[in-house]
PDB file of C-alpha atoms in Angstrom:
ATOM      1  CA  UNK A  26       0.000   0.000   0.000  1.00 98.00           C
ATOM      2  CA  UNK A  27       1.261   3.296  -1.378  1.00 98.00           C
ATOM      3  CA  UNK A  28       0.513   6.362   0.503  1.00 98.00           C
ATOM      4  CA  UNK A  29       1.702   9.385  -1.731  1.00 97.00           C
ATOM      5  CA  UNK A  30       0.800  12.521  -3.814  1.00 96.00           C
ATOM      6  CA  UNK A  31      -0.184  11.980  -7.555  1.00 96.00           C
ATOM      7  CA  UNK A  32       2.279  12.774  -9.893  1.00 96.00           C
ATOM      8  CA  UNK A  33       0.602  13.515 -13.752  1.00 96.00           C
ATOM      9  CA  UNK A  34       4.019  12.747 -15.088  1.00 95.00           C
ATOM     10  CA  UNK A  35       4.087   9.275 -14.104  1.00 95.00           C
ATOM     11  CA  UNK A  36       7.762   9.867 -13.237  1.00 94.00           C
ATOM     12  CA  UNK A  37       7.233   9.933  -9.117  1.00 94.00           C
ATOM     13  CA  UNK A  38       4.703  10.361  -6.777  1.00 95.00           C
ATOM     14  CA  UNK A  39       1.953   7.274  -6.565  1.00 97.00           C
ATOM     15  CA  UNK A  40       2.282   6.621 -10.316  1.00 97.00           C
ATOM     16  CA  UNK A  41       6.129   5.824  -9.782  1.00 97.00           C
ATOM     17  CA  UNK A  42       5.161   3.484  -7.026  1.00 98.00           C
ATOM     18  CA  UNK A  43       2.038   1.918  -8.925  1.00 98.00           C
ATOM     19  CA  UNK A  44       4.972   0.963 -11.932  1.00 98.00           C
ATOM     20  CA  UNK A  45       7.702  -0.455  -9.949  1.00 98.00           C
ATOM     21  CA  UNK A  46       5.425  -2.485  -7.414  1.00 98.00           C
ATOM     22  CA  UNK A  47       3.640  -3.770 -10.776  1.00 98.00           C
ATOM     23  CA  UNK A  48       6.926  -4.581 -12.406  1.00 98.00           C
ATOM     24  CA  UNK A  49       7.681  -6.683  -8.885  1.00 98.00           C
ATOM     25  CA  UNK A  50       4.784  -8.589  -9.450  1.00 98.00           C
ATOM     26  CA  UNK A  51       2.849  -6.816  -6.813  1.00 98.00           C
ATOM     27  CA  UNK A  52      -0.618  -5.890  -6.839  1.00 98.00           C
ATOM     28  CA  UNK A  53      -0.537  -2.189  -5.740  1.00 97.00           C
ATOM     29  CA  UNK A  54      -2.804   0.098  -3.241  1.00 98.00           C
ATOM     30  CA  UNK A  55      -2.654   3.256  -3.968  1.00 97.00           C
ATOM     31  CA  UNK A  56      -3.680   6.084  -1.202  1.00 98.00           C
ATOM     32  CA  UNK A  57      -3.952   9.675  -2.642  1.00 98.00           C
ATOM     33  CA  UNK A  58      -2.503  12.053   0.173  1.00 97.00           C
ATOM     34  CA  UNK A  59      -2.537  15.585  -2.389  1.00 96.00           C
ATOM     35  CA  UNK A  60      -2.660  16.246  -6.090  1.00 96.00           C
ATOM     36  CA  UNK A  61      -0.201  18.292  -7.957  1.00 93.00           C
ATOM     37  CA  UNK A  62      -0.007  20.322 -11.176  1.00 94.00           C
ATOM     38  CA  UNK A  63       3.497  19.109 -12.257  1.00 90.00           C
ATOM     39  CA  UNK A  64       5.970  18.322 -15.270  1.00 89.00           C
ATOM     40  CA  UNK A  65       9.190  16.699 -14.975  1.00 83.00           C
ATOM     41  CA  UNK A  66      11.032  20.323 -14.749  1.00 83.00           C
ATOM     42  CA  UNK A  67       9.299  20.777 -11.267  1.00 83.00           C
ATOM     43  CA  UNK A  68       6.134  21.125  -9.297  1.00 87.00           C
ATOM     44  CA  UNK A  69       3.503  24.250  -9.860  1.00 88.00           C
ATOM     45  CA  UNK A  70       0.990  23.878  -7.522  1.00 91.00           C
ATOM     46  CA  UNK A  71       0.055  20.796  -4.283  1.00 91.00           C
ATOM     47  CA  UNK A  72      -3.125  20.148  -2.884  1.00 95.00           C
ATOM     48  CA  UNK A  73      -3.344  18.162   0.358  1.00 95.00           C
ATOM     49  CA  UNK A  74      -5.817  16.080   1.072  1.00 96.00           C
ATOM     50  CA  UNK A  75      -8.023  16.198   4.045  1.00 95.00           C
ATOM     51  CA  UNK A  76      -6.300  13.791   6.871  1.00 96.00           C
ATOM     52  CA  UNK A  77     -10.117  12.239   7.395  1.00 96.00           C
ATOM     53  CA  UNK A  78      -9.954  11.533   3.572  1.00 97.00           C
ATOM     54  CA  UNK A  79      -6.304   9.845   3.044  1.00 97.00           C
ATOM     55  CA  UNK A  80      -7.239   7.423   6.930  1.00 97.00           C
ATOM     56  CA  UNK A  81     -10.668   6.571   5.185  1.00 98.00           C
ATOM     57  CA  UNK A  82      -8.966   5.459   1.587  1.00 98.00           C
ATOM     58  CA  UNK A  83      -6.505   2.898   3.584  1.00 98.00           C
ATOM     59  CA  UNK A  84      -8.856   2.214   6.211  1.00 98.00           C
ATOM     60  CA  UNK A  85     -11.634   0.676   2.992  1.00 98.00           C
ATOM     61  CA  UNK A  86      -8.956  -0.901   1.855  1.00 98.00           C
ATOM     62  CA  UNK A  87      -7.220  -2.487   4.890  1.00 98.00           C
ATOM     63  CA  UNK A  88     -10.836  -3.785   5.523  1.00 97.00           C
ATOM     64  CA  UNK A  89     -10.972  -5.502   2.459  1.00 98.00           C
ATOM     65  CA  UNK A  90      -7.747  -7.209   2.046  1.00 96.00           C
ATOM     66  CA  UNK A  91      -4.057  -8.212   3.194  1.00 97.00           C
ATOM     67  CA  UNK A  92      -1.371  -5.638   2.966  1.00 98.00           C
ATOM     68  CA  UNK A  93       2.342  -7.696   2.660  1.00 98.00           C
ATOM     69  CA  UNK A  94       4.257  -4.200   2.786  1.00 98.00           C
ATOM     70  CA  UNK A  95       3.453  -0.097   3.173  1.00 98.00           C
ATOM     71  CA  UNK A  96       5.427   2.472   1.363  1.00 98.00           C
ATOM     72  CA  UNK A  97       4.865   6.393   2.276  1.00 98.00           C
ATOM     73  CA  UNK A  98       6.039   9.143   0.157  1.00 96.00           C
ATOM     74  CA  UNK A  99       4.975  12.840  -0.075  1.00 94.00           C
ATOM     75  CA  UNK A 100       1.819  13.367   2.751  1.00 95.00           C
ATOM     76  CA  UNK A 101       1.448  16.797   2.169  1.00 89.00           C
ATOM     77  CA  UNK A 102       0.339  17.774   5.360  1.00 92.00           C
ATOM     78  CA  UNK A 103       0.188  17.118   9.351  1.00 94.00           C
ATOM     79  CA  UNK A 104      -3.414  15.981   9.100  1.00 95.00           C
ATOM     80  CA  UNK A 105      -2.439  13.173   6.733  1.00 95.00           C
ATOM     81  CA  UNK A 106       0.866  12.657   8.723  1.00 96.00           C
ATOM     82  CA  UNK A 107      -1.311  11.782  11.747  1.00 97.00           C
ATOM     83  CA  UNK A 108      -4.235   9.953   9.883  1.00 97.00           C
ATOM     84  CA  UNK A 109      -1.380   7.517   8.788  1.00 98.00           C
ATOM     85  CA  UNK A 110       0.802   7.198  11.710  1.00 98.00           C
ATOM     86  CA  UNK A 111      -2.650   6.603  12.971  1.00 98.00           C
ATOM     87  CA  UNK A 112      -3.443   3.562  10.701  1.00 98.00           C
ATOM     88  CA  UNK A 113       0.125   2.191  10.608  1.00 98.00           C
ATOM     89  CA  UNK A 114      -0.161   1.628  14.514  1.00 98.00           C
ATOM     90  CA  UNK A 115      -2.648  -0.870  14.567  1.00 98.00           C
ATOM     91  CA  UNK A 116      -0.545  -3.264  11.664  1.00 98.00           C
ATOM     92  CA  UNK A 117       2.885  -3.612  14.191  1.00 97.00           C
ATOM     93  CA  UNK A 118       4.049  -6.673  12.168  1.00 97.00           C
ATOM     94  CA  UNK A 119       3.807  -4.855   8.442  1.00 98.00           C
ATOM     95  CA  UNK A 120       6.865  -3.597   7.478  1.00 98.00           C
ATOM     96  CA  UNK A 121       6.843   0.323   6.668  1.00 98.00           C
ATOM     97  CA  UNK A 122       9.058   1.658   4.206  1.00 98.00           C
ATOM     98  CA  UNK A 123       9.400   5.637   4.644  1.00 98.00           C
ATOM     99  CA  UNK A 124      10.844   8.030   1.659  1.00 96.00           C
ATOM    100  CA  UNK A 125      11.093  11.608   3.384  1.00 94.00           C
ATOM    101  CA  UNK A 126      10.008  13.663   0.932  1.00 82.00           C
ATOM    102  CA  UNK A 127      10.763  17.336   1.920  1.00 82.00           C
ATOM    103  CA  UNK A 128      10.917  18.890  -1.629  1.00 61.00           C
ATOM    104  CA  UNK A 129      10.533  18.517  -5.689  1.00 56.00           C
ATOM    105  CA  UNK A 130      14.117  17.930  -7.699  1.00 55.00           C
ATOM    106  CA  UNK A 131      14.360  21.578  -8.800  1.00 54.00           C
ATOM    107  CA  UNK A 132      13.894  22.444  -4.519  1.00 53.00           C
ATOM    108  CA  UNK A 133      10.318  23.217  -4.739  1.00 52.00           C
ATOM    109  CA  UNK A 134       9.435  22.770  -0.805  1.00 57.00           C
ATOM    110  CA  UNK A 135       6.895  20.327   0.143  1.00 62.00           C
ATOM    111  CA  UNK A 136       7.432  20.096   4.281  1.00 69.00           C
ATOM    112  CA  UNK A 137       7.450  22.665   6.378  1.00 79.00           C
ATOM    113  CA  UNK A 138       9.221  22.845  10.203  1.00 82.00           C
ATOM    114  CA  UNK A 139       5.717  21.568  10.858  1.00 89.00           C
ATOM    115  CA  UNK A 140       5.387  18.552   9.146  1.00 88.00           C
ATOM    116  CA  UNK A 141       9.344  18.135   9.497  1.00 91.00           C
ATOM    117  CA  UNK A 142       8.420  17.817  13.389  1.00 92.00           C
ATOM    118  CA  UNK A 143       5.724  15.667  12.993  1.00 94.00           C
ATOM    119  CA  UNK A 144       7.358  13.189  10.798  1.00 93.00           C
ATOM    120  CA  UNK A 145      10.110  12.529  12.966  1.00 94.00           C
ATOM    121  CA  UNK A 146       8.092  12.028  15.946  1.00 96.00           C
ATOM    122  CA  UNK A 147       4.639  10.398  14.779  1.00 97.00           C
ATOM    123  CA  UNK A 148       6.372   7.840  11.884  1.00 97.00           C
ATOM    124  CA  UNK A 149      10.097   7.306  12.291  1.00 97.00           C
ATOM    125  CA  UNK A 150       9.433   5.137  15.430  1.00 97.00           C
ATOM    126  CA  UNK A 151       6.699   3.389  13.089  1.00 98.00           C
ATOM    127  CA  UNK A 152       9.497   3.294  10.223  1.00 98.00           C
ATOM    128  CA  UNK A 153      11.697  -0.167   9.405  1.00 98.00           C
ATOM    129  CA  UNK A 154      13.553   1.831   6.745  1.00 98.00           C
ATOM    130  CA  UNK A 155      13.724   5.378   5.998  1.00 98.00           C
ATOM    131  CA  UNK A 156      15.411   5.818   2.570  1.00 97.00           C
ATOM    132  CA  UNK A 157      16.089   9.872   2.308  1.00 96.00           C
ATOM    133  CA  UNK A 158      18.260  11.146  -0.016  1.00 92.00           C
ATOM    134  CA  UNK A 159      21.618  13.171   1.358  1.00 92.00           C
ATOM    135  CA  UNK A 160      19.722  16.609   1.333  1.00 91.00           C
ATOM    136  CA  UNK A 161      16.972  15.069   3.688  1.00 92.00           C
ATOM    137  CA  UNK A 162      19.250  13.127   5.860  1.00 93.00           C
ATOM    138  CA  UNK A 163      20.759  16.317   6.739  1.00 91.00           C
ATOM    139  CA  UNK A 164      17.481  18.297   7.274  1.00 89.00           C
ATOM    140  CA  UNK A 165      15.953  16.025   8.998  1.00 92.00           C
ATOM    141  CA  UNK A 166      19.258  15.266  11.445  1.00 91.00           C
ATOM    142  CA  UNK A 167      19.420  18.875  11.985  1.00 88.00           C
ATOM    143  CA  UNK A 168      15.755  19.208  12.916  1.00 86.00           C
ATOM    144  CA  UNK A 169      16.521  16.572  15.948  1.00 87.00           C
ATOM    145  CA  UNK A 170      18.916  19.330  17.567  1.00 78.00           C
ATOM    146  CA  UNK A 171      22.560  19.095  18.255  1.00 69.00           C
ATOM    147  CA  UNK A 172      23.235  21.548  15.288  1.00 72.00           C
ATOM    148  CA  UNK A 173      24.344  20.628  11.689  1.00 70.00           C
ATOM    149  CA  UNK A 174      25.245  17.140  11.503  1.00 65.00           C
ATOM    150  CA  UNK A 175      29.317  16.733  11.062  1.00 76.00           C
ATOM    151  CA  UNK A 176      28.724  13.635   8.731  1.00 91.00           C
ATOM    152  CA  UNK A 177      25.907  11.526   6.431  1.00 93.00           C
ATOM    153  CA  UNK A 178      26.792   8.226   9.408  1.00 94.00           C
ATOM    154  CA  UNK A 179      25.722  10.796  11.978  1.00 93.00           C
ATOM    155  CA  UNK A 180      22.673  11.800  10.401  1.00 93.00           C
ATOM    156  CA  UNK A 181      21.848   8.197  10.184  1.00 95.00           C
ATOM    157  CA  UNK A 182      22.442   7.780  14.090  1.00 94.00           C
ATOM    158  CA  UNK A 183      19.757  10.596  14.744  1.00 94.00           C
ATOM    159  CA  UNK A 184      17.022   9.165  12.841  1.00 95.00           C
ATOM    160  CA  UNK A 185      17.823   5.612  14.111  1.00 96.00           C
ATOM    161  CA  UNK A 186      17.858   7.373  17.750  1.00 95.00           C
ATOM    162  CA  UNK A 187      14.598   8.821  16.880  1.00 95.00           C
ATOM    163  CA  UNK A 188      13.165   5.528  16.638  1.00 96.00           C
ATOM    164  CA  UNK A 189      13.415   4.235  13.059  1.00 96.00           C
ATOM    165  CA  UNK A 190      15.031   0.895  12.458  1.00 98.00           C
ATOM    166  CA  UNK A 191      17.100   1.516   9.637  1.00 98.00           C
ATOM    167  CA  UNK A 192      18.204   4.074   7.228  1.00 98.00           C
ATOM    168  CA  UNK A 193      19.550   4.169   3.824  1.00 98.00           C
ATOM    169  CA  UNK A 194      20.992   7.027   3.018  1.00 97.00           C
ATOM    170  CA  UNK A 195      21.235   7.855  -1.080  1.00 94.00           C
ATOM    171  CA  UNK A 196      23.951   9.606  -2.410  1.00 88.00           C
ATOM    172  CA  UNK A 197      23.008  10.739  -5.880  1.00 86.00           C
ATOM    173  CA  UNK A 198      23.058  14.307  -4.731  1.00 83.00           C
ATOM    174  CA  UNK A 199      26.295  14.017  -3.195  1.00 85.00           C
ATOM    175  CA  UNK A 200      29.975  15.367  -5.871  1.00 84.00           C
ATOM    176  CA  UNK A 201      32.216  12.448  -7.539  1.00 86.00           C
ATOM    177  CA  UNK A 202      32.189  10.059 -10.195  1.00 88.00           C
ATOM    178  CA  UNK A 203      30.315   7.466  -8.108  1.00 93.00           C
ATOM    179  CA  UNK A 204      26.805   7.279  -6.120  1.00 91.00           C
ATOM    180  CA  UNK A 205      27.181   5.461  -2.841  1.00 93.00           C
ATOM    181  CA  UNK A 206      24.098   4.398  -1.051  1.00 95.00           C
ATOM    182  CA  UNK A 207      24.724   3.421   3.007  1.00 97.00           C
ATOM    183  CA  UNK A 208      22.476   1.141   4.831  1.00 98.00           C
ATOM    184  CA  UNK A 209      22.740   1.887   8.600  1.00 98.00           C
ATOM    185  CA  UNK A 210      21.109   0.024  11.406  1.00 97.00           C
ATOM    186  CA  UNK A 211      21.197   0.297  14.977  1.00 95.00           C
ATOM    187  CA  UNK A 212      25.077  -0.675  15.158  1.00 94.00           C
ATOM    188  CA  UNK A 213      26.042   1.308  12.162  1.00 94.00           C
ATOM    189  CA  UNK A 214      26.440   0.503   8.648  1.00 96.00           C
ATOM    190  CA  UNK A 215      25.047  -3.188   7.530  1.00 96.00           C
ATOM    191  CA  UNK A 216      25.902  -2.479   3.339  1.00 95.00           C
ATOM    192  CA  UNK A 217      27.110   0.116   1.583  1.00 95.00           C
ATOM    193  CA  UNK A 218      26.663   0.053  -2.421  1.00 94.00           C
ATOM    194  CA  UNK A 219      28.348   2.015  -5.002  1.00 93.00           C
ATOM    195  CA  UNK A 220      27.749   2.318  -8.807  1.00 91.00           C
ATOM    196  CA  UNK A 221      29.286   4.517 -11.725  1.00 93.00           C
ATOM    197  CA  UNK A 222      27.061   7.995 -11.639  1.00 91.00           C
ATOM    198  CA  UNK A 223      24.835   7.989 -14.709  1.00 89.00           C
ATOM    199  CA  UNK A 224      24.635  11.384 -16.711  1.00 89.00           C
ATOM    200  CA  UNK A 225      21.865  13.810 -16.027  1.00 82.00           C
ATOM    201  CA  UNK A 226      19.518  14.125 -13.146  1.00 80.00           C
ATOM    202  CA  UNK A 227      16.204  11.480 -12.649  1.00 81.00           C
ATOM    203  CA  UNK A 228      12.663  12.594 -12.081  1.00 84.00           C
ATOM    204  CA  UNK A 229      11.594  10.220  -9.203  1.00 89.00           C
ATOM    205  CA  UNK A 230      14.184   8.149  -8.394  1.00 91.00           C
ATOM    206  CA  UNK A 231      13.940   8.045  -4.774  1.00 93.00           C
ATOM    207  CA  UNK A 232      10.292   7.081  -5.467  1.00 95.00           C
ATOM    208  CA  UNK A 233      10.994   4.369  -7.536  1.00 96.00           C
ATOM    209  CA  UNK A 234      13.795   3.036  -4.955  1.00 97.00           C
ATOM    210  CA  UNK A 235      11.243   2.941  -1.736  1.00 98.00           C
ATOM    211  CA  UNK A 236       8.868   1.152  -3.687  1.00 98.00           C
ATOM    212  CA  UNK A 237      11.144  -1.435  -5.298  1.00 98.00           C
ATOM    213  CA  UNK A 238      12.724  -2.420  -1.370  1.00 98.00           C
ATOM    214  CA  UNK A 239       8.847  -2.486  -0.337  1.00 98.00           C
ATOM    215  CA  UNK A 240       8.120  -4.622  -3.203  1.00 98.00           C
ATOM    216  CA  UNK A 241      11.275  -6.678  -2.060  1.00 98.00           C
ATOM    217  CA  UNK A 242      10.030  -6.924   1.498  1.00 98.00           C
ATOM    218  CA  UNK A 243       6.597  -7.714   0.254  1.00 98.00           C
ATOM    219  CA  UNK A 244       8.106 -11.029  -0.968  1.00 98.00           C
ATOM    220  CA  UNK A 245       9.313 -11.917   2.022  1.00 97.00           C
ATOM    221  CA  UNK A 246      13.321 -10.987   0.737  1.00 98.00           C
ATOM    222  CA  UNK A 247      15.628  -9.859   4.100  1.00 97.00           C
ATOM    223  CA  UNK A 248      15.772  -6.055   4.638  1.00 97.00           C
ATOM    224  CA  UNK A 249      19.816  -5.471   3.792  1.00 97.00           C
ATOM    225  CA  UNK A 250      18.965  -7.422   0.463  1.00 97.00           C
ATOM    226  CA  UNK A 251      15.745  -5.732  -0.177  1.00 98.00           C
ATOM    227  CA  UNK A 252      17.898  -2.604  -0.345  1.00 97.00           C
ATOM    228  CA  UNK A 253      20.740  -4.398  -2.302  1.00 95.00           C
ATOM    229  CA  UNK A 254      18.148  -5.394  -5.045  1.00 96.00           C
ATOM    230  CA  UNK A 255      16.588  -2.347  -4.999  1.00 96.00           C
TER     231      UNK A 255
END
């Protein structure tokens, strides 16, 4: 179950996650938290939907059949950020994949200090694997206190201290030649992955990535090599 804005490209958003759980052989659920007026350059407009709206969606849904894995991307407000903290607190034993999304590719800003706040204390201790990218690792570390984190590992200690059982940090928006992406769990780092940097810049990647390691999970596959296969 996919809890995320729509995207009218297709490229991210719940469209992104509807295509890679689909080409996992999942069958997806898809939970509309805002609409946007979007192309793949950046995002023009968002429109949250009522928190009573996005917990009645899942809540017809969860009624009606078994959930193997949830994914949560853009909730576009603290209304929906409590509806589904909410709803993921009665299913314990479903793993939750988390993808922080705190702003478009071109920086359009989609969280405020607000929804930052409520994030990190209503779903990271609901979270098995938070997947931000370096930008939101940082932003979210700094929002915990201490002042700007010295380094991505310590970020990753912060969100795992604020409950969260693992985090894989992405580093496509980091300089160099190579992307490294750094699973950490409570003891540190479990994997660490690295791959030749592709040219140009990709419209929902981080989308696609969440949904592929909750597609992974949904089959049953072990969290480090969810994230691997991902």
């Amino acid at each position: 179950m996919s809890f995320a804005a729509s995207d009218p490209t297709c490229g991210a958003g719940l469209q992104a996650d509807l295509l890679t759980l689909a080409a996992h052989g999942c069958h997806p659920l898809t939970v509309v938290t805002a609409l946007t007026v979007q192309d793949t350059v950046g995002v023009e407009d968002l429109l949250p939907l009522d928190g009573g709206w996005v917990a009645d969606q899942s809540r017809a849904l969860l009624e009606d059949m078994p959930v193997a894995a949830f994914k949560l991307g853009l909730l576009g407000s603290v209304e929906a950020i409590g509806a589904v903290a909410e709803v993921l607190s009665d299913y314990p034993d479903t793993p939750v994949v988390f993808d922080p999304v705190l702003a478009s590719g071109r920086g359009d800003a989609f969280a405020d200090e607000d929804a930052i706040d409520a994030m990190i204390e209503l779903l990271l201790p609901l979270t098995d694997i938070l997947t931000p990218n370096s930008l939101e690792a940082r932003r979210l570390a700094q929002e915990l206190g201490g002042g700007a984190a010295p380094s991505l590992a310590d970020c990753a200690r912060r969100l795992i201290g604020a409950g969260c059982a693992h985090v894989l940090v992405t580093g496509t928006h980091e300089q160099g030649a190579r992307v490294t992406n750094t699973l950490y769990g409570s003891h540190g780092p479990v994997r660490r992955d690295e791959w030749a940097r592709l040219p140009g810049s990709y419209h929902g990647s981080g989308c696609t990535l969440a949904s592929a390691i909750a597609a992974n999970l949904a089959w049953g596959m072990a969290l480090p090599d969810a994230a691997r296969a991902a």
